[in-house]
PDB file of C-alpha atoms in Angstrom:
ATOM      1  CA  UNK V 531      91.293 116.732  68.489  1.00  0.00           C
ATOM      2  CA  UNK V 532      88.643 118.526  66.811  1.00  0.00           C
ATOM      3  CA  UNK V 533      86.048 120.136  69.670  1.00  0.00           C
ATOM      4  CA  UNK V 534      82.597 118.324  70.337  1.00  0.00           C
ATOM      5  CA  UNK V 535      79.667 119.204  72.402  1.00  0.00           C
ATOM      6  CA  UNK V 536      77.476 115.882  73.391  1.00  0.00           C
ATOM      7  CA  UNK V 537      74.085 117.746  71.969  1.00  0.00           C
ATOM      8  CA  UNK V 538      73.840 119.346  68.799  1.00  0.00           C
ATOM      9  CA  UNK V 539      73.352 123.270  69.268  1.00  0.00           C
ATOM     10  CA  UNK V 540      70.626 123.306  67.169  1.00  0.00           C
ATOM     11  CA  UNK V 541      67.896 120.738  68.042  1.00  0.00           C
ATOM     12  CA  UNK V 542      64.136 120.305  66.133  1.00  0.00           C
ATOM     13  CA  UNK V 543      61.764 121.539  68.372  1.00  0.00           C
ATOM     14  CA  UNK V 544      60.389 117.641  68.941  1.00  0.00           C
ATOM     15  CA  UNK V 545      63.921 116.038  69.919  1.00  0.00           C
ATOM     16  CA  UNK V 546      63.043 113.796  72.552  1.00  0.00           C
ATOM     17  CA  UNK V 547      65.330 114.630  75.816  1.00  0.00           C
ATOM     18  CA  UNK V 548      65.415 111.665  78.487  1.00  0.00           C
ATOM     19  CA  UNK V 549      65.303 113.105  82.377  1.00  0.00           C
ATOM     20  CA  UNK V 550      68.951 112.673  84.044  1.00  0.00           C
ATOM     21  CA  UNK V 551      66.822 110.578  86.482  1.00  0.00           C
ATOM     22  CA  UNK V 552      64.654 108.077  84.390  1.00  0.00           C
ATOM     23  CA  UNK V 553      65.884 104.673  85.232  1.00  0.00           C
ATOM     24  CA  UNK V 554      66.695 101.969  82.805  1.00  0.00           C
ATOM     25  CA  UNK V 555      65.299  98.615  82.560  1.00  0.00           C
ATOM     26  CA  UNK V 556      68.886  97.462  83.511  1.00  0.00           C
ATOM     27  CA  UNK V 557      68.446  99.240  87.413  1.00  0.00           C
ATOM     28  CA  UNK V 558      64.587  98.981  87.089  1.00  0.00           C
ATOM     29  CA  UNK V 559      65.426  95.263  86.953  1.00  0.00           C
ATOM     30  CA  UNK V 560      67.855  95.028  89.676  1.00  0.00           C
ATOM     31  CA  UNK V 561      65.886  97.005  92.069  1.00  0.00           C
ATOM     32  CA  UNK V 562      62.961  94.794  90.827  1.00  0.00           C
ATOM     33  CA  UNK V 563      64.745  91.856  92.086  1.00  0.00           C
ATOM     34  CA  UNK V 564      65.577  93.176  95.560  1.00  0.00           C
ATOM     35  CA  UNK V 565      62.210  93.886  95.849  1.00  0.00           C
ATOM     36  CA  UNK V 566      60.900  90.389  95.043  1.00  0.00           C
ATOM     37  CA  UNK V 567      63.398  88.767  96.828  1.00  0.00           C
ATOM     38  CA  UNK V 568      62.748  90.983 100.233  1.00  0.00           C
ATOM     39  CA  UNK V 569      59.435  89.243 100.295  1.00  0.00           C
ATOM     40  CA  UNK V 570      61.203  86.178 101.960  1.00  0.00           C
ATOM     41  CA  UNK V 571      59.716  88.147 105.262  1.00  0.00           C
ATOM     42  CA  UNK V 572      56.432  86.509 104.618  1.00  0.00           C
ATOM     43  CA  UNK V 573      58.086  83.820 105.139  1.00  0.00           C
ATOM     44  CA  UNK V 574      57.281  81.870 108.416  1.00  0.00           C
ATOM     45  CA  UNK V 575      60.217  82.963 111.159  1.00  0.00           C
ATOM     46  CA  UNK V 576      62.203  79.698 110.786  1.00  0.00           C
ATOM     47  CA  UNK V 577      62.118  79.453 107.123  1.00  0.00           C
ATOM     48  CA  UNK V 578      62.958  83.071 106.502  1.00  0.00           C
ATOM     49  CA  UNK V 579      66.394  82.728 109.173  1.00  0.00           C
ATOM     50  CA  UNK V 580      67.145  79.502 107.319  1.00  0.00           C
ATOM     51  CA  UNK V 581      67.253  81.830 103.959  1.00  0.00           C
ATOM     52  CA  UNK V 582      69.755  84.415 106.087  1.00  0.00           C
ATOM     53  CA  UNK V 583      71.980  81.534 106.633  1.00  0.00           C
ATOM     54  CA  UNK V 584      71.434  79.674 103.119  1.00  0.00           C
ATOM     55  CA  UNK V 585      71.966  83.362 101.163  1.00  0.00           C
ATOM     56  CA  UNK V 586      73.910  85.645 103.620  1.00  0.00           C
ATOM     57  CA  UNK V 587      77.425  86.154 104.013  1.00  0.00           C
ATOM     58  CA  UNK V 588      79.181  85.014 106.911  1.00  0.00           C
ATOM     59  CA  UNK V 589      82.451  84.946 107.379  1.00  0.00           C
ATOM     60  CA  UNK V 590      82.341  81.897 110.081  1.00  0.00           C
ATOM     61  CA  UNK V 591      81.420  79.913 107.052  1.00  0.00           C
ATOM     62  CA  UNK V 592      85.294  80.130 105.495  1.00  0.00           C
ATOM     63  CA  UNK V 593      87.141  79.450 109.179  1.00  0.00           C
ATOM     64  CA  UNK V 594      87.660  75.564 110.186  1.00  0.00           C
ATOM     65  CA  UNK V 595      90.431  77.023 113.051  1.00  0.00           C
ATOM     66  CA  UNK V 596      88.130  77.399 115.870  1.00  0.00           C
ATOM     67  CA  UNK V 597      84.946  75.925 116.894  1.00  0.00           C
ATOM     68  CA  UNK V 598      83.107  73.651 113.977  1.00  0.00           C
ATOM     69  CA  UNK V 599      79.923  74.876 113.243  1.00  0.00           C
ATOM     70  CA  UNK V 600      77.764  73.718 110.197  1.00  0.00           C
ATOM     71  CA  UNK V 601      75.527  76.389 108.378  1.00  0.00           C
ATOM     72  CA  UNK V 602      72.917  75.455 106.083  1.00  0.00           C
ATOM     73  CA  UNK V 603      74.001  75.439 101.486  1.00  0.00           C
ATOM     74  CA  UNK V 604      76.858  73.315 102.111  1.00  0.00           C
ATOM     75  CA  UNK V 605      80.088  74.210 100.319  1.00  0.00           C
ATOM     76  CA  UNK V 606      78.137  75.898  97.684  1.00  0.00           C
ATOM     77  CA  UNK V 607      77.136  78.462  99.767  1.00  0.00           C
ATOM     78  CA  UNK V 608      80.583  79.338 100.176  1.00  0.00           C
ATOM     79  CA  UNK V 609      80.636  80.394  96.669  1.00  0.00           C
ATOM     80  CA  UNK V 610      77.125  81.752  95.934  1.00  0.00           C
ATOM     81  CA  UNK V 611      77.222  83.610  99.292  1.00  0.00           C
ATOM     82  CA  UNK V 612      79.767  86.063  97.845  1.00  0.00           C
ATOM     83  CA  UNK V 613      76.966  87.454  95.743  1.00  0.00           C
ATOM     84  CA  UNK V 614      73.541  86.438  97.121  1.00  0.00           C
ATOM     85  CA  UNK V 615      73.891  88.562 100.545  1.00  0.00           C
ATOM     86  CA  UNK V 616      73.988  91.836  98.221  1.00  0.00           C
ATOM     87  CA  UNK V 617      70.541  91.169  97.142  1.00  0.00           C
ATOM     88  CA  UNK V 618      68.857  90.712 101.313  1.00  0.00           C
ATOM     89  CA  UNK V 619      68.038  93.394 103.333  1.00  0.00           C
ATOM     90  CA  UNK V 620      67.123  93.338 106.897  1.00  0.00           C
ATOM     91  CA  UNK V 621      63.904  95.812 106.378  1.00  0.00           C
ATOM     92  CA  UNK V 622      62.243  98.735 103.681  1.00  0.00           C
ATOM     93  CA  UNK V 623      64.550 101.076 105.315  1.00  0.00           C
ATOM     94  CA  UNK V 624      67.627  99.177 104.417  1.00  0.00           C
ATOM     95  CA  UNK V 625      66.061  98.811 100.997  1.00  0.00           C
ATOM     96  CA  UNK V 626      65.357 102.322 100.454  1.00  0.00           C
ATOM     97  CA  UNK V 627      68.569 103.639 101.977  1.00  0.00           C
ATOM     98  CA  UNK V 628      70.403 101.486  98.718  1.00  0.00           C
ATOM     99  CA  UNK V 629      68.282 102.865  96.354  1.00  0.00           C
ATOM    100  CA  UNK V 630      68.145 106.704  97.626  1.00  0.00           C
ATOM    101  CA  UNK V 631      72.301 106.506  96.157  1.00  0.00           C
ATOM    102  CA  UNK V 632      71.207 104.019  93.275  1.00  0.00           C
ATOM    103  CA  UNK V 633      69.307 106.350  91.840  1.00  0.00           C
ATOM    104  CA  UNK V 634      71.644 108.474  90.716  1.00  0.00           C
ATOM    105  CA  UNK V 635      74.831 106.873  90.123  1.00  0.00           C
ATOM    106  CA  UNK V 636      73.139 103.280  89.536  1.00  0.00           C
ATOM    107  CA  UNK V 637      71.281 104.600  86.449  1.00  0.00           C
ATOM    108  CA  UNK V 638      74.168 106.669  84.825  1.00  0.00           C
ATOM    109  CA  UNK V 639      76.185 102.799  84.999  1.00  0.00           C
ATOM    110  CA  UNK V 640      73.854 101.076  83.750  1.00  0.00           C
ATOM    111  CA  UNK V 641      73.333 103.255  81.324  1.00  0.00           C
ATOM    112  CA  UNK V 642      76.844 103.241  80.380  1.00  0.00           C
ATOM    113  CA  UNK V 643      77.590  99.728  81.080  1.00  0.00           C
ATOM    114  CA  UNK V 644      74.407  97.915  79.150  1.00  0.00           C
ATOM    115  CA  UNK V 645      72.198  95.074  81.232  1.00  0.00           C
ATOM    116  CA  UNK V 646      75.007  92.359  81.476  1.00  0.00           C
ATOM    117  CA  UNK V 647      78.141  94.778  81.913  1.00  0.00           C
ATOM    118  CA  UNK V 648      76.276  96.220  84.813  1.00  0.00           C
ATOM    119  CA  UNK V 649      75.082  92.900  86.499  1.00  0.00           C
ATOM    120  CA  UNK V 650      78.260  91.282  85.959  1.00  0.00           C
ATOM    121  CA  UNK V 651      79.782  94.916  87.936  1.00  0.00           C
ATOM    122  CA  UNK V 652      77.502  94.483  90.710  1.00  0.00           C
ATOM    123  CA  UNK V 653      78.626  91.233  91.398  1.00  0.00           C
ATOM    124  CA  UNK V 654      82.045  91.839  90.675  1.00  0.00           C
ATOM    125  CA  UNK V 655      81.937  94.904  93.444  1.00  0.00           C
ATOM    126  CA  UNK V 656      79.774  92.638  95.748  1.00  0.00           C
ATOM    127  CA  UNK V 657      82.152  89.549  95.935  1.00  0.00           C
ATOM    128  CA  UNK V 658      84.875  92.611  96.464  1.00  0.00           C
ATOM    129  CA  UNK V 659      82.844  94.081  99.397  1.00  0.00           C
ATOM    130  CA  UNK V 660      82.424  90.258 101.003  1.00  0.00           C
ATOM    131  CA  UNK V 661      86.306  89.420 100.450  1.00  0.00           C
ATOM    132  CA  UNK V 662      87.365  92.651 102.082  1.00  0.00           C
ATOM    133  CA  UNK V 663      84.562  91.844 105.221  1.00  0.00           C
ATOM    134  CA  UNK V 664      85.973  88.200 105.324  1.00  0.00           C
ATOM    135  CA  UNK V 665      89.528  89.613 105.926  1.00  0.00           C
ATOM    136  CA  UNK V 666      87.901  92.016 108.622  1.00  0.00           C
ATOM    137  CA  UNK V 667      86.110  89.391 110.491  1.00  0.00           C
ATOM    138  CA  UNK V 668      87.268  86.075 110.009  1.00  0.00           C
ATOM    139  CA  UNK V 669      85.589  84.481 113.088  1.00  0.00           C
ATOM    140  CA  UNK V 670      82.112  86.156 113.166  1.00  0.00           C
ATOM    141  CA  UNK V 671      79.108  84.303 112.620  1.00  0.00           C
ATOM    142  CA  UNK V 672      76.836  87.279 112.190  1.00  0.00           C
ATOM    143  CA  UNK V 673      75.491  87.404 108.520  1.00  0.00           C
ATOM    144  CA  UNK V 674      76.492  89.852 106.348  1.00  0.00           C
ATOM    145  CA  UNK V 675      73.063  91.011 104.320  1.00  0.00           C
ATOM    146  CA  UNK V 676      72.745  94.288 101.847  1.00  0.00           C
ATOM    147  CA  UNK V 677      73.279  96.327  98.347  1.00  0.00           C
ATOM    148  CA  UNK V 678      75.494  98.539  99.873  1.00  0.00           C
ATOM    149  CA  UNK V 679      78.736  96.912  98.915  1.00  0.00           C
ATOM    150  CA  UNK V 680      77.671  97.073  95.278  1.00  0.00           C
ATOM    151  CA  UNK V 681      76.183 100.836  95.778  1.00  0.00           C
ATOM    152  CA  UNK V 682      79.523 101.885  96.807  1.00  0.00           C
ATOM    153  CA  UNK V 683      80.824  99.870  94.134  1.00  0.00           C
ATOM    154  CA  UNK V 684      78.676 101.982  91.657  1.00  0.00           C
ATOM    155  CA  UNK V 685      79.453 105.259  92.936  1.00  0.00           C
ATOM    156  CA  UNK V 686      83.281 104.735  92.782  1.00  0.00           C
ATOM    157  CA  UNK V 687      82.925 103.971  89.294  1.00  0.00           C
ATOM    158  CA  UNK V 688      80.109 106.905  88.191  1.00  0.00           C
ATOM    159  CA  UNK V 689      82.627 109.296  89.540  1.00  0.00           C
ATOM    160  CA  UNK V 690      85.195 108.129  87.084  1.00  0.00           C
ATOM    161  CA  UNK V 691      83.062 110.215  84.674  1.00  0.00           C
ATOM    162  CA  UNK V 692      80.112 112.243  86.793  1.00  0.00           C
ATOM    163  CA  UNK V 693      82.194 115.125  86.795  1.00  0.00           C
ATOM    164  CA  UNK V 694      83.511 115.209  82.963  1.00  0.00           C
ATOM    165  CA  UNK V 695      81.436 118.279  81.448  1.00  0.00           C
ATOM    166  CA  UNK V 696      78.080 117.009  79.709  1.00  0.00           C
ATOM    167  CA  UNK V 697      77.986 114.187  82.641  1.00  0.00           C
ATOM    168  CA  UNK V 698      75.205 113.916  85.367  1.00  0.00           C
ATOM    169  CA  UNK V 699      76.910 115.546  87.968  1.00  0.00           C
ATOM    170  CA  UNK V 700      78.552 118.475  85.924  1.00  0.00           C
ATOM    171  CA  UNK V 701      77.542 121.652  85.579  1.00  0.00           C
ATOM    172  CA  UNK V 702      77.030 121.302  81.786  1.00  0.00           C
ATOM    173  CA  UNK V 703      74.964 118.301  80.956  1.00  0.00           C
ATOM    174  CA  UNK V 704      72.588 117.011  78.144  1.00  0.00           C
ATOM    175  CA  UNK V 705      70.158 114.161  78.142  1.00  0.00           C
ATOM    176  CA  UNK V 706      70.370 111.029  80.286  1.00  0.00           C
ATOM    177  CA  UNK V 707      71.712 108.725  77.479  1.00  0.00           C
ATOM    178  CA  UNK V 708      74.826 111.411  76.906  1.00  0.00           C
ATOM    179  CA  UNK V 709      75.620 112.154  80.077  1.00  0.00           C
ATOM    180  CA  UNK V 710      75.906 108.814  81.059  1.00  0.00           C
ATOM    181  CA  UNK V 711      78.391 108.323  78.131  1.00  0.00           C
ATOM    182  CA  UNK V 712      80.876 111.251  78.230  1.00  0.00           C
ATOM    183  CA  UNK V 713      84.491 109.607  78.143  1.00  0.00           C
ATOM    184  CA  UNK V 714      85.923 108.919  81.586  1.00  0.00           C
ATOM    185  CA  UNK V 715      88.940 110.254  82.721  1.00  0.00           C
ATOM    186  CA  UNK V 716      91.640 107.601  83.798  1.00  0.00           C
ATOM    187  CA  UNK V 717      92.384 106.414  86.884  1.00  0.00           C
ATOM    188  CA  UNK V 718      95.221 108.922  87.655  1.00  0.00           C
ATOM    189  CA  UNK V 719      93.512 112.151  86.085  1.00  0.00           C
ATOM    190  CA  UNK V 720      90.423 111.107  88.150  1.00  0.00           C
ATOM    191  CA  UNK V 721      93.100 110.855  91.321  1.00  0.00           C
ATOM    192  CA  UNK V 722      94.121 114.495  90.844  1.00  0.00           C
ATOM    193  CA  UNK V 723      90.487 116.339  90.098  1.00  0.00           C
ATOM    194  CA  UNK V 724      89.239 118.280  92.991  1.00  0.00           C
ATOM    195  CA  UNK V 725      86.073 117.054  92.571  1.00  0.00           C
ATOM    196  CA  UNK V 726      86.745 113.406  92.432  1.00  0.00           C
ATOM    197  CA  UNK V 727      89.125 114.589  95.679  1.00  0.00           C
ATOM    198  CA  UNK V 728      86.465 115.966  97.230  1.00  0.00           C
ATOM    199  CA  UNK V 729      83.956 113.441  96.705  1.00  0.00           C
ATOM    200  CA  UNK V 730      86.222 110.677  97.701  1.00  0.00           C
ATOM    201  CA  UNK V 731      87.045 112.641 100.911  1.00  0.00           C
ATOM    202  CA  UNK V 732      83.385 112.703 102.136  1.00  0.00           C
ATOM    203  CA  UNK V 733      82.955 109.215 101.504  1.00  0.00           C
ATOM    204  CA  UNK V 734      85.351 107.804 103.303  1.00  0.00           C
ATOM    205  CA  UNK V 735      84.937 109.671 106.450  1.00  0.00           C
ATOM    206  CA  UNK V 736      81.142 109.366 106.424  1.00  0.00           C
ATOM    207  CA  UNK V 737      81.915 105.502 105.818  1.00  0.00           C
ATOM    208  CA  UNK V 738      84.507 105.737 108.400  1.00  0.00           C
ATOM    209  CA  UNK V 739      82.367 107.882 111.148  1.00  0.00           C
ATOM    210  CA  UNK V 740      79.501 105.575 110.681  1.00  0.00           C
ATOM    211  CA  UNK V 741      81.653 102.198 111.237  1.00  0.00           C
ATOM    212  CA  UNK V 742      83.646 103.460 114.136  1.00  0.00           C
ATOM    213  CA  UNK V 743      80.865 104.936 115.715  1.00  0.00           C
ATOM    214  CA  UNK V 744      78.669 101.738 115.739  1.00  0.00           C
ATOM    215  CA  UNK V 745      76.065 103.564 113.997  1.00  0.00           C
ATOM    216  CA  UNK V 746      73.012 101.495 112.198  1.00  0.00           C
ATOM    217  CA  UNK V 747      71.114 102.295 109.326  1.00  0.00           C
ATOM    218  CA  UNK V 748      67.905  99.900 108.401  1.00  0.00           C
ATOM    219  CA  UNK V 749      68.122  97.668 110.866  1.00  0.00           C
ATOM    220  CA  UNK V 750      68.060  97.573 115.106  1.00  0.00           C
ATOM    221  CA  UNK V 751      70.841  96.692 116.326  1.00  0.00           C
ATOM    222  CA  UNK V 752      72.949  95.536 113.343  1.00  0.00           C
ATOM    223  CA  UNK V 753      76.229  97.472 112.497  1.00  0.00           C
ATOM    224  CA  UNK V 754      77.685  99.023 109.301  1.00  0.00           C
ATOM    225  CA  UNK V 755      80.379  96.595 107.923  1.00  0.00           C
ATOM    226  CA  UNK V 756      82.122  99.455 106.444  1.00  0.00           C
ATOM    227  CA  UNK V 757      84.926  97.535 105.822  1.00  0.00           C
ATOM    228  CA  UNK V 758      83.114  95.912 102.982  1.00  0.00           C
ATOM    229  CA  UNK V 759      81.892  99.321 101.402  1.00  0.00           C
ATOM    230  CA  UNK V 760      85.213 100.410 101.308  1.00  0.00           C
ATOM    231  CA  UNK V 761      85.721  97.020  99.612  1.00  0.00           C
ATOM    232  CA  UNK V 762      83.304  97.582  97.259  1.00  0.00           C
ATOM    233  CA  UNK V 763      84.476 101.044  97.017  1.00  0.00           C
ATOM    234  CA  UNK V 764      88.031 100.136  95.924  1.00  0.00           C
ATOM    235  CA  UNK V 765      86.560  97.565  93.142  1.00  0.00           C
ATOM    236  CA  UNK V 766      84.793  99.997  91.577  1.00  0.00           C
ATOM    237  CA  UNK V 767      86.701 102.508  90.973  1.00  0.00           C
ATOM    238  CA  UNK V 768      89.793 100.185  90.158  1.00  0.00           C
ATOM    239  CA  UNK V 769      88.518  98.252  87.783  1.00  0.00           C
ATOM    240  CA  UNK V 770      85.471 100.919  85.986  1.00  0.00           C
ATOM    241  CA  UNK V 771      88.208 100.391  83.391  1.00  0.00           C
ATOM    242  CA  UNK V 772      87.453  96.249  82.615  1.00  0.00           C
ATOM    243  CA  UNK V 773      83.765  97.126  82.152  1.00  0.00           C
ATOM    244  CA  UNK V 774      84.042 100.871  80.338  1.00  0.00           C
ATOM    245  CA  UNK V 775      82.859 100.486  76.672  1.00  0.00           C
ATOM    246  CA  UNK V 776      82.988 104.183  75.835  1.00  0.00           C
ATOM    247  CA  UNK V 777      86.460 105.298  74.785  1.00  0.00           C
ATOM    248  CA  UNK V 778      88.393 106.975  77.084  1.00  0.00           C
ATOM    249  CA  UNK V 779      88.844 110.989  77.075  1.00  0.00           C
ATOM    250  CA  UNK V 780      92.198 112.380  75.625  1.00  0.00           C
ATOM    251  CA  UNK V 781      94.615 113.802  78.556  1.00  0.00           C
ATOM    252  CA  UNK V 782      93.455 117.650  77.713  1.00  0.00           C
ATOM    253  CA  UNK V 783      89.638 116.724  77.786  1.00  0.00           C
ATOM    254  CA  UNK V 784      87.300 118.549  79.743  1.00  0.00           C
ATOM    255  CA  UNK V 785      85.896 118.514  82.814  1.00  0.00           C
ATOM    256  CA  UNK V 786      83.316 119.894  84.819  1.00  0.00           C
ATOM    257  CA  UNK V 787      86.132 122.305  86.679  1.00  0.00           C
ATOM    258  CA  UNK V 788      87.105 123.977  83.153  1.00  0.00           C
ATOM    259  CA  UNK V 789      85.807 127.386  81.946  1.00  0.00           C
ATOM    260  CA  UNK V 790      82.369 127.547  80.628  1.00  0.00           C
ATOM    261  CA  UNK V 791      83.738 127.502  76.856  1.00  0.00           C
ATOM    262  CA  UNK V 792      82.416 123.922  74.529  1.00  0.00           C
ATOM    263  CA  UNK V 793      84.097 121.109  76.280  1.00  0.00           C
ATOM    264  CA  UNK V 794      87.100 119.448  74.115  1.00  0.00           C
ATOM    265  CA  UNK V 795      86.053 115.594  74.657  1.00  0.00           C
TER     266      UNK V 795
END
């Protein structure tokens, strides 16, 4: 295959370059809607626990072995529920936490993906997150609220490509638009990079540390379900492939870990 760079060596003086950072309306949107729906804490106290229990996930909900309790929504909350906790948060600090590791990874995917791929992904990875808590915790009744299912979600899958030279996390990168489009390596390459290795190493014991350890983030009191970010996790970077419309690198492509010579992608 012939070799490519992702920018031309030779630009006009008044090419417009995009910041790695700038968000698209895609994530704009999304974080838009987290925001709007957060304001439920205006809400008198009654009203805004009856939303927790309408909109969160809780895993109580699904288990008719043990004591019978009714929660408010009915059966269909057994289906929306899968989906609607991702977009509550207990506080700002929950809310900010998500979006410190959105910002990143969230706007190379959406980027790639397009507005619907990348909605349809983060409920995809969300429903993934709540399936793997349900398993975890069949019996609690606490509610399950927060992004971070789909974050991790969104990370698994930006890694599939962050560290392909001309991507965002490579040491050789363009504009946003291109780095966010560099082909991906496959499932297995991506397995066997040092990077991706490396990255995936840290994650898991961080997720792992904080679980284990009881510690909170963004709210008193309430635990990490990491079992559900690994959940997420998992979904993302298994299926990345389903949603992927760029084509997919050749075996002997590039990657951020190659010499410094024009990356063959």
């Amino acid at each position: 295959m012939e070799s490519q760079s992702y920018s031309s060596p030779v630009e006009p003086p008044d090419a417009p370059r995009e910041p790695i950072l700038t968000l698209p309306g895609a994530l704009t949107a999304y974080i838009a809607l987290i925001a709007a729906i957060h304001l439920r804490v205006l809400l008198p106290v009654d009203l805004e626990n009856w939303t927790i229990d309408v909109f969160g996930f809780i895993p109580k909900r699904y288990d008719s072995t043990l004591l019978n309790i009714t929660f408010p929504g009915g059966a269909g909350a057994k289906v929306w529920t899968f989906v609607t906790y991702s977009l509550l948060h207990a506080n700002l600090s929950h809310i900010g936490f998500n979006i410190l590791w959105l910002l990143p990874f969230g706007s190379a995917l959406a980027r790639r993906f397009g507005p619907v791929r990348f909605f349809v992904f983060m409920a995809v990875t969300a429903a993934a997150g709540a399936l793997a808590h349900l398993v975890t915790h069949e019996h609690a009744i606490a509610p399950m609220i927060g992004a971070s299912t789909s974050v991790s979600g969104a990370m698994a899958a930006a890694i599939r490509f962050a560290f392909v030279k001309g991507s965002f996390l490579s040491f050789h990168r363009g504009d946003a638009d291109a780095a966010a489009k560099v082909p991906a390596l496959s499932l297995s390459r991506a397995l066997r990079n040092g990077r991706v290795l490396g990255f995936l190493a840290v994650w898991f014991g961080v997720n792992i540390i904080f679980g284990l350890g009881s510690i909170s983030i963004g709210s008193e009191g309430a635990s990490v379900a990491w079992q559900a970010h690994i959940g997420g996790f998992l979904a993302g970077l298994m299926l990345f492939s389903l949603f992927d419309p760029v084509p997919r690198a050749m075996p002997h492509a590039a990657d951020a870990s190659s010499p410094d010579e024009p990356g063959r992608v």
